Amino acid sequence: MAGELATRSKLSAGPLRAAGNLLVRPWVYWLFHSWRLFGYGFLLPPLFAVYPLRTAAGILTYVAVHRKEWWQRTVHSFFGYAASRRHSFVNPSKHLIRDDQRYLWCLHPHGVLADGWHSIIARNEDAFSNSGNGPPDVGRKIALCFAPIIQHVPVHQEMYRDKCGSADKKSITRWWKTSDTDPALIPGGFAEAV
C-alpha cells in the first residue's frame, strides 16, 4: 500500500512539475532576468496615483520584512526556480587557492559575468547564508563589494543578504578583517554592461 502511494505521488508530481515548468517558470524567469534592477520602477508612480495608501502600505511592508531570513529564503528560492541553468563557475586556478590566505575576487567584465554570477547564486540558496560556504565551486564565503545601493535593491538584497555593500576601500578591508569572508568586486560600471 505504501509503495503504491509513493508510486502514485511520483506519477502525479511528474505531470504537475512539467506543467509548472511550462506555465510558471517562463514568467518567473522573465521577472528574474528583466526586472531585478528597478524594472518594477515604472509601476510605482501609477500605483501611487491610483492606490496611494495601498502602495505606501506595500512598500512599508516590504521595508519591514526584507531583512527577515524567512523572507530572504522565500524570495531566493522563488527566483532560483527560474534562474538560468546555463551558467557555471569556472576557476582554472582553484588549485592555487589556500585556506590560510585571503583573496580579492574579481568578476570581469561587468555585464557578461554579473548576470551569470547572479544566476548561479539564485540557484544556490545557501551561497550567502551565514551557515553556507559561499558560491558553488568557490569553497569560500564571499562578500560582494558593488554599488552601495545594491544592498537595498529588491531581489539582490534577498540573494546576497548581509554580504553585500559598497566597493570603497573601507568596505573591502572590513571584509578582510573577518575570519572567513573574502571581498569580491565587479570592475567597471553598468554602462559597460549594456
PDB file of C-alpha atoms in Angstrom:
ATOM      1  CA  MET A   1       0.000   0.000   0.000  1.00  0.00           C
ATOM      2  CA  ALA A   2       2.758   2.500   0.954  1.00  0.00           C
ATOM      3  CA  GLY A   3       4.724   1.644  -2.190  1.00  0.00           C
ATOM      4  CA  GLU A   4       1.628   2.133  -4.322  1.00  0.00           C
ATOM      5  CA  LEU A   5       1.025   5.580  -2.780  1.00  0.00           C
ATOM      6  CA  ALA A   6       4.656   6.575  -3.317  1.00  0.00           C
ATOM      7  CA  THR A   7       4.466   5.473  -6.966  1.00  0.00           C
ATOM      8  CA  ARG A   8       1.184   7.350  -7.448  1.00  0.00           C
ATOM      9  CA  SER A   9       2.629  10.555  -5.923  1.00  0.00           C
ATOM     10  CA  LYS A  10       5.698  10.305  -8.185  1.00  0.00           C
ATOM     11  CA  LEU A  11       3.441   9.960 -11.221  1.00  0.00           C
ATOM     12  CA  SER A  12       1.308  12.960 -10.231  1.00  0.00           C
ATOM     13  CA  ALA A  13       4.366  15.057  -9.370  1.00  0.00           C
ATOM     14  CA  GLY A  14       5.832  14.459 -12.829  1.00  0.00           C
ATOM     15  CA  PRO A  15       2.991  15.981 -14.882  1.00  0.00           C
ATOM     16  CA  LEU A  16       2.402  18.731 -12.299  1.00  0.00           C
ATOM     17  CA  ARG A  17       6.051  19.671 -12.328  1.00  0.00           C
ATOM     18  CA  ALA A  18       6.109  19.609 -16.135  1.00  0.00           C
ATOM     19  CA  ALA A  19       3.013  21.842 -16.254  1.00  0.00           C
ATOM     20  CA  GLY A  20       4.561  24.225 -13.717  1.00  0.00           C
ATOM     21  CA  ASN A  21       7.787  24.404 -15.709  1.00  0.00           C
ATOM     22  CA  LEU A  22       5.812  25.088 -18.860  1.00  0.00           C
ATOM     23  CA  LEU A  23       3.327  27.632 -17.462  1.00  0.00           C
ATOM     24  CA  VAL A  24       5.028  29.289 -14.478  1.00  0.00           C
ATOM     25  CA  ARG A  25       8.804  29.143 -14.947  1.00  0.00           C
ATOM     26  CA  PRO A  26       8.935  31.373 -18.065  1.00  0.00           C
ATOM     27  CA  TRP A  27       7.181  34.203 -16.191  1.00  0.00           C
ATOM     28  CA  VAL A  28       9.401  33.908 -13.134  1.00  0.00           C
ATOM     29  CA  TYR A  29      12.443  33.666 -15.440  1.00  0.00           C
ATOM     30  CA  TRP A  30      11.347  36.911 -17.110  1.00  0.00           C
ATOM     31  CA  LEU A  31      10.853  38.629 -13.749  1.00  0.00           C
ATOM     32  CA  PHE A  32      14.263  37.479 -12.519  1.00  0.00           C
ATOM     33  CA  HIS A  33      16.264  38.384 -15.602  1.00  0.00           C
ATOM     34  CA  SER A  34      14.367  41.516 -16.712  1.00  0.00           C
ATOM     35  CA  TRP A  35      13.039  43.216 -13.589  1.00  0.00           C
ATOM     36  CA  ARG A  36      15.674  42.630 -10.952  1.00  0.00           C
ATOM     37  CA  LEU A  37      17.276  46.079 -11.347  1.00  0.00           C
ATOM     38  CA  PHE A  38      14.470  48.598 -10.986  1.00  0.00           C
ATOM     39  CA  GLY A  39      12.339  47.090 -13.774  1.00  0.00           C
ATOM     40  CA  TYR A  40       9.379  47.497 -11.467  1.00  0.00           C
ATOM     41  CA  GLY A  41      10.097  51.235 -11.020  1.00  0.00           C
ATOM     42  CA  PHE A  42       7.763  52.391 -13.767  1.00  0.00           C
ATOM     43  CA  LEU A  43       4.817  50.826 -11.913  1.00  0.00           C
ATOM     44  CA  LEU A  44       5.285  52.887  -8.753  1.00  0.00           C
ATOM     45  CA  PRO A  45       4.051  56.310  -9.989  1.00  0.00           C
ATOM     46  CA  PRO A  46       0.761  54.969 -11.438  1.00  0.00           C
ATOM     47  CA  LEU A  47       0.227  52.796  -8.354  1.00  0.00           C
ATOM     48  CA  PHE A  48       0.768  55.795  -6.093  1.00  0.00           C
ATOM     49  CA  ALA A  49      -1.651  57.827  -8.240  1.00  0.00           C
ATOM     50  CA  VAL A  50      -4.427  55.219  -8.208  1.00  0.00           C
ATOM     51  CA  TYR A  51      -3.819  53.454  -4.862  1.00  0.00           C
ATOM     52  CA  PRO A  52      -1.667  55.770  -2.733  1.00  0.00           C
ATOM     53  CA  LEU A  53      -2.378  54.169   0.644  1.00  0.00           C
ATOM     54  CA  ARG A  54      -2.151  50.583  -0.580  1.00  0.00           C
ATOM     55  CA  THR A  55       1.094  51.296  -2.442  1.00  0.00           C
ATOM     56  CA  ALA A  56       2.617  53.008   0.595  1.00  0.00           C
ATOM     57  CA  ALA A  57       1.480  50.106   2.791  1.00  0.00           C
ATOM     58  CA  GLY A  58       3.042  47.619   0.362  1.00  0.00           C
ATOM     59  CA  ILE A  59       6.363  49.452   0.338  1.00  0.00           C
ATOM     60  CA  LEU A  60       6.376  49.790   4.131  1.00  0.00           C
ATOM     61  CA  THR A  61       5.555  46.093   4.470  1.00  0.00           C
ATOM     62  CA  TYR A  62       8.492  45.240   2.218  1.00  0.00           C
ATOM     63  CA  VAL A  63      10.790  47.502   4.248  1.00  0.00           C
ATOM     64  CA  ALA A  64       9.632  45.728   7.420  1.00  0.00           C
ATOM     65  CA  VAL A  65      10.229  42.175   6.152  1.00  0.00           C
ATOM     66  CA  HIS A  66      13.055  42.336   3.604  1.00  0.00           C
ATOM     67  CA  ARG A  67      15.786  41.673   6.203  1.00  0.00           C
ATOM     68  CA  LYS A  68      13.967  38.697   7.768  1.00  0.00           C
ATOM     69  CA  GLU A  69      15.536  35.333   6.980  1.00  0.00           C
ATOM     70  CA  TRP A  70      12.205  33.659   6.124  1.00  0.00           C
ATOM     71  CA  TRP A  71      11.524  36.380   3.535  1.00  0.00           C
ATOM     72  CA  GLN A  72      15.020  36.217   2.061  1.00  0.00           C
ATOM     73  CA  ARG A  73      14.901  32.431   1.703  1.00  0.00           C
ATOM     74  CA  THR A  74      11.435  32.543   0.140  1.00  0.00           C
ATOM     75  CA  VAL A  75      12.394  35.168  -2.452  1.00  0.00           C
ATOM     76  CA  HIS A  76      15.724  33.453  -3.094  1.00  0.00           C
ATOM     77  CA  SER A  77      14.138  30.048  -3.732  1.00  0.00           C
ATOM     78  CA  PHE A  78      11.339  31.599  -5.868  1.00  0.00           C
ATOM     79  CA  PHE A  79      13.802  33.251  -8.229  1.00  0.00           C
ATOM     80  CA  GLY A  80      16.193  30.298  -8.030  1.00  0.00           C
ATOM     81  CA  TYR A  81      13.409  28.189  -9.526  1.00  0.00           C
ATOM     82  CA  ALA A  82      13.539  30.260 -12.695  1.00  0.00           C
ATOM     83  CA  ALA A  83      17.174  31.376 -12.888  1.00  0.00           C
ATOM     84  CA  SER A  84      19.100  30.393 -15.986  1.00  0.00           C
ATOM     85  CA  ARG A  85      20.708  26.941 -15.790  1.00  0.00           C
ATOM     86  CA  ARG A  86      23.251  27.749 -18.498  1.00  0.00           C
ATOM     87  CA  HIS A  87      25.828  29.478 -16.297  1.00  0.00           C
ATOM     88  CA  SER A  88      28.595  27.741 -14.403  1.00  0.00           C
ATOM     89  CA  PHE A  89      31.533  28.839 -12.296  1.00  0.00           C
ATOM     90  CA  VAL A  90      34.909  28.016 -13.858  1.00  0.00           C
ATOM     91  CA  ASN A  91      38.067  28.575 -11.858  1.00  0.00           C
ATOM     92  CA  PRO A  92      41.168  27.105 -13.527  1.00  0.00           C
ATOM     93  CA  SER A  93      43.296  28.429 -10.649  1.00  0.00           C
ATOM     94  CA  LYS A  94      41.326  26.687  -7.924  1.00  0.00           C
ATOM     95  CA  HIS A  95      44.297  24.506  -7.030  1.00  0.00           C
ATOM     96  CA  LEU A  96      46.297  27.652  -6.126  1.00  0.00           C
ATOM     97  CA  ILE A  97      43.776  28.885  -3.538  1.00  0.00           C
ATOM     98  CA  ARG A  98      44.889  28.202   0.026  1.00  0.00           C
ATOM     99  CA  ASP A  99      42.647  28.178   3.079  1.00  0.00           C
ATOM    100  CA  ASP A 100      45.150  30.175   5.151  1.00  0.00           C
ATOM    101  CA  GLN A 101      45.250  33.105   2.660  1.00  0.00           C
ATOM    102  CA  ARG A 102      42.801  35.934   1.963  1.00  0.00           C
ATOM    103  CA  TYR A 103      41.834  36.968  -1.551  1.00  0.00           C
ATOM    104  CA  LEU A 104      40.135  39.734  -3.523  1.00  0.00           C
ATOM    105  CA  TRP A 105      37.829  38.088  -6.046  1.00  0.00           C
ATOM    106  CA  CYS A 106      37.073  39.923  -9.288  1.00  0.00           C
ATOM    107  CA  LEU A 107      34.309  39.279 -11.811  1.00  0.00           C
ATOM    108  CA  HIS A 108      35.108  40.890 -15.118  1.00  0.00           C
ATOM    109  CA  PRO A 109      33.760  42.131 -17.476  1.00  0.00           C
ATOM    110  CA  HIS A 110      30.806  43.576 -15.601  1.00  0.00           C
ATOM    111  CA  GLY A 111      27.963  42.773 -17.969  1.00  0.00           C
ATOM    112  CA  VAL A 112      28.884  39.257 -19.012  1.00  0.00           C
ATOM    113  CA  LEU A 113      29.773  37.727 -15.666  1.00  0.00           C
ATOM    114  CA  ALA A 114      27.444  39.675 -13.412  1.00  0.00           C
ATOM    115  CA  ASP A 115      24.333  38.017 -14.858  1.00  0.00           C
ATOM    116  CA  GLY A 116      25.887  34.570 -14.740  1.00  0.00           C
ATOM    117  CA  TRP A 117      27.056  35.133 -11.177  1.00  0.00           C
ATOM    118  CA  HIS A 118      23.562  36.238 -10.168  1.00  0.00           C
ATOM    119  CA  SER A 119      22.008  33.132 -11.767  1.00  0.00           C
ATOM    120  CA  ILE A 120      24.454  30.814 -10.003  1.00  0.00           C
ATOM    121  CA  ILE A 121      23.711  32.456  -6.641  1.00  0.00           C
ATOM    122  CA  ALA A 122      19.958  32.265  -7.285  1.00  0.00           C
ATOM    123  CA  ARG A 123      20.185  28.503  -7.818  1.00  0.00           C
ATOM    124  CA  ASN A 124      22.161  28.009  -4.584  1.00  0.00           C
ATOM    125  CA  GLU A 125      20.121  29.303  -1.677  1.00  0.00           C
ATOM    126  CA  ASP A 126      22.839  28.819   0.945  1.00  0.00           C
ATOM    127  CA  ALA A 127      25.621  30.566  -1.004  1.00  0.00           C
ATOM    128  CA  PHE A 128      25.313  33.761   1.063  1.00  0.00           C
ATOM    129  CA  SER A 129      23.661  32.421   4.194  1.00  0.00           C
ATOM    130  CA  ASN A 130      25.629  32.551   7.441  1.00  0.00           C
ATOM    131  CA  SER A 131      25.793  28.756   7.511  1.00  0.00           C
ATOM    132  CA  GLY A 132      26.794  28.442   3.831  1.00  0.00           C
ATOM    133  CA  ASN A 133      30.256  28.091   2.342  1.00  0.00           C
ATOM    134  CA  GLY A 134      29.994  30.646  -0.434  1.00  0.00           C
ATOM    135  CA  PRO A 135      29.085  30.164  -4.075  1.00  0.00           C
ATOM    136  CA  PRO A 136      29.456  26.664  -5.540  1.00  0.00           C
ATOM    137  CA  ASP A 137      32.921  25.665  -6.686  1.00  0.00           C
ATOM    138  CA  VAL A 138      34.485  28.577  -4.791  1.00  0.00           C
ATOM    139  CA  GLY A 139      34.538  26.919  -1.381  1.00  0.00           C
ATOM    140  CA  ARG A 140      34.907  30.250   0.431  1.00  0.00           C
ATOM    141  CA  LYS A 141      32.492  32.796   1.796  1.00  0.00           C
ATOM    142  CA  ILE A 142      32.313  35.825  -0.468  1.00  0.00           C
ATOM    143  CA  ALA A 143      31.050  39.367   0.229  1.00  0.00           C
ATOM    144  CA  LEU A 144      30.063  41.426  -2.790  1.00  0.00           C
ATOM    145  CA  CYS A 145      31.513  44.936  -2.931  1.00  0.00           C
ATOM    146  CA  PHE A 146      29.350  46.675  -5.506  1.00  0.00           C
ATOM    147  CA  ALA A 147      27.387  49.902  -5.585  1.00  0.00           C
ATOM    148  CA  PRO A 148      26.143  50.653  -2.063  1.00  0.00           C
ATOM    149  CA  ILE A 149      22.510  50.786  -3.250  1.00  0.00           C
ATOM    150  CA  ILE A 150      22.552  47.086  -4.226  1.00  0.00           C
ATOM    151  CA  GLN A 151      22.166  46.011  -0.595  1.00  0.00           C
ATOM    152  CA  HIS A 152      18.743  47.721  -0.642  1.00  0.00           C
ATOM    153  CA  VAL A 153      17.540  46.653  -4.093  1.00  0.00           C
ATOM    154  CA  PRO A 154      14.776  44.014  -4.028  1.00  0.00           C
ATOM    155  CA  VAL A 155      15.912  40.560  -5.190  1.00  0.00           C
ATOM    156  CA  HIS A 156      19.617  41.453  -4.862  1.00  0.00           C
ATOM    157  CA  GLN A 157      19.232  42.095  -1.144  1.00  0.00           C
ATOM    158  CA  GLU A 158      17.410  38.794  -0.696  1.00  0.00           C
ATOM    159  CA  MET A 159      20.092  36.895  -2.592  1.00  0.00           C
ATOM    160  CA  TYR A 160      23.201  38.421  -1.010  1.00  0.00           C
ATOM    161  CA  ARG A 161      21.703  39.175   2.417  1.00  0.00           C
ATOM    162  CA  ASP A 162      24.228  40.924   4.680  1.00  0.00           C
ATOM    163  CA  LYS A 163      27.196  40.076   2.441  1.00  0.00           C
ATOM    164  CA  CYS A 164      26.740  42.953   0.027  1.00  0.00           C
ATOM    165  CA  GLY A 165      27.809  46.566   0.193  1.00  0.00           C
ATOM    166  CA  SER A 166      29.995  49.315  -1.137  1.00  0.00           C
ATOM    167  CA  ALA A 167      33.181  48.966  -3.183  1.00  0.00           C
ATOM    168  CA  ASP A 168      35.194  51.578  -1.322  1.00  0.00           C
ATOM    169  CA  LYS A 169      38.490  50.809   0.437  1.00  0.00           C
ATOM    170  CA  LYS A 170      36.890  50.808   3.889  1.00  0.00           C
ATOM    171  CA  SER A 171      34.298  48.199   2.894  1.00  0.00           C
ATOM    172  CA  ILE A 172      36.817  45.921   1.211  1.00  0.00           C
ATOM    173  CA  THR A 173      39.265  45.984   4.121  1.00  0.00           C
ATOM    174  CA  ARG A 174      36.379  45.418   6.552  1.00  0.00           C
ATOM    175  CA  TRP A 175      35.781  42.012   4.953  1.00  0.00           C
ATOM    176  CA  TRP A 176      39.463  41.106   5.198  1.00  0.00           C
ATOM    177  CA  LYS A 177      39.230  41.707   8.947  1.00  0.00           C
ATOM    178  CA  THR A 178      36.607  38.963   9.259  1.00  0.00           C
ATOM    179  CA  SER A 179      37.852  35.463   9.834  1.00  0.00           C
ATOM    180  CA  ASP A 180      36.243  33.724   6.864  1.00  0.00           C
ATOM    181  CA  THR A 181      34.879  36.086   4.176  1.00  0.00           C
ATOM    182  CA  ASP A 182      36.709  37.438   1.122  1.00  0.00           C
ATOM    183  CA  PRO A 183      35.537  40.546  -0.783  1.00  0.00           C
ATOM    184  CA  ALA A 184      34.560  40.377  -4.459  1.00  0.00           C
ATOM    185  CA  LEU A 185      34.494  43.258  -6.956  1.00  0.00           C
ATOM    186  CA  ILE A 186      32.986  43.708 -10.386  1.00  0.00           C
ATOM    187  CA  PRO A 187      35.240  46.279 -12.075  1.00  0.00           C
ATOM    188  CA  GLY A 188      33.512  48.659 -14.440  1.00  0.00           C
ATOM    189  CA  GLY A 189      30.041  50.055 -14.308  1.00  0.00           C
ATOM    190  CA  PHE A 190      26.600  49.260 -15.555  1.00  0.00           C
ATOM    191  CA  ALA A 191      27.087  51.463 -18.618  1.00  0.00           C
ATOM    192  CA  GLU A 192      29.707  48.951 -19.783  1.00  0.00           C
ATOM    193  CA  ALA A 193      27.226  46.106 -19.348  1.00  0.00           C
ATOM    194  CA  VAL A 194      24.837  47.432 -21.990  1.00  0.00           C
TER     195      VAL A 194
END
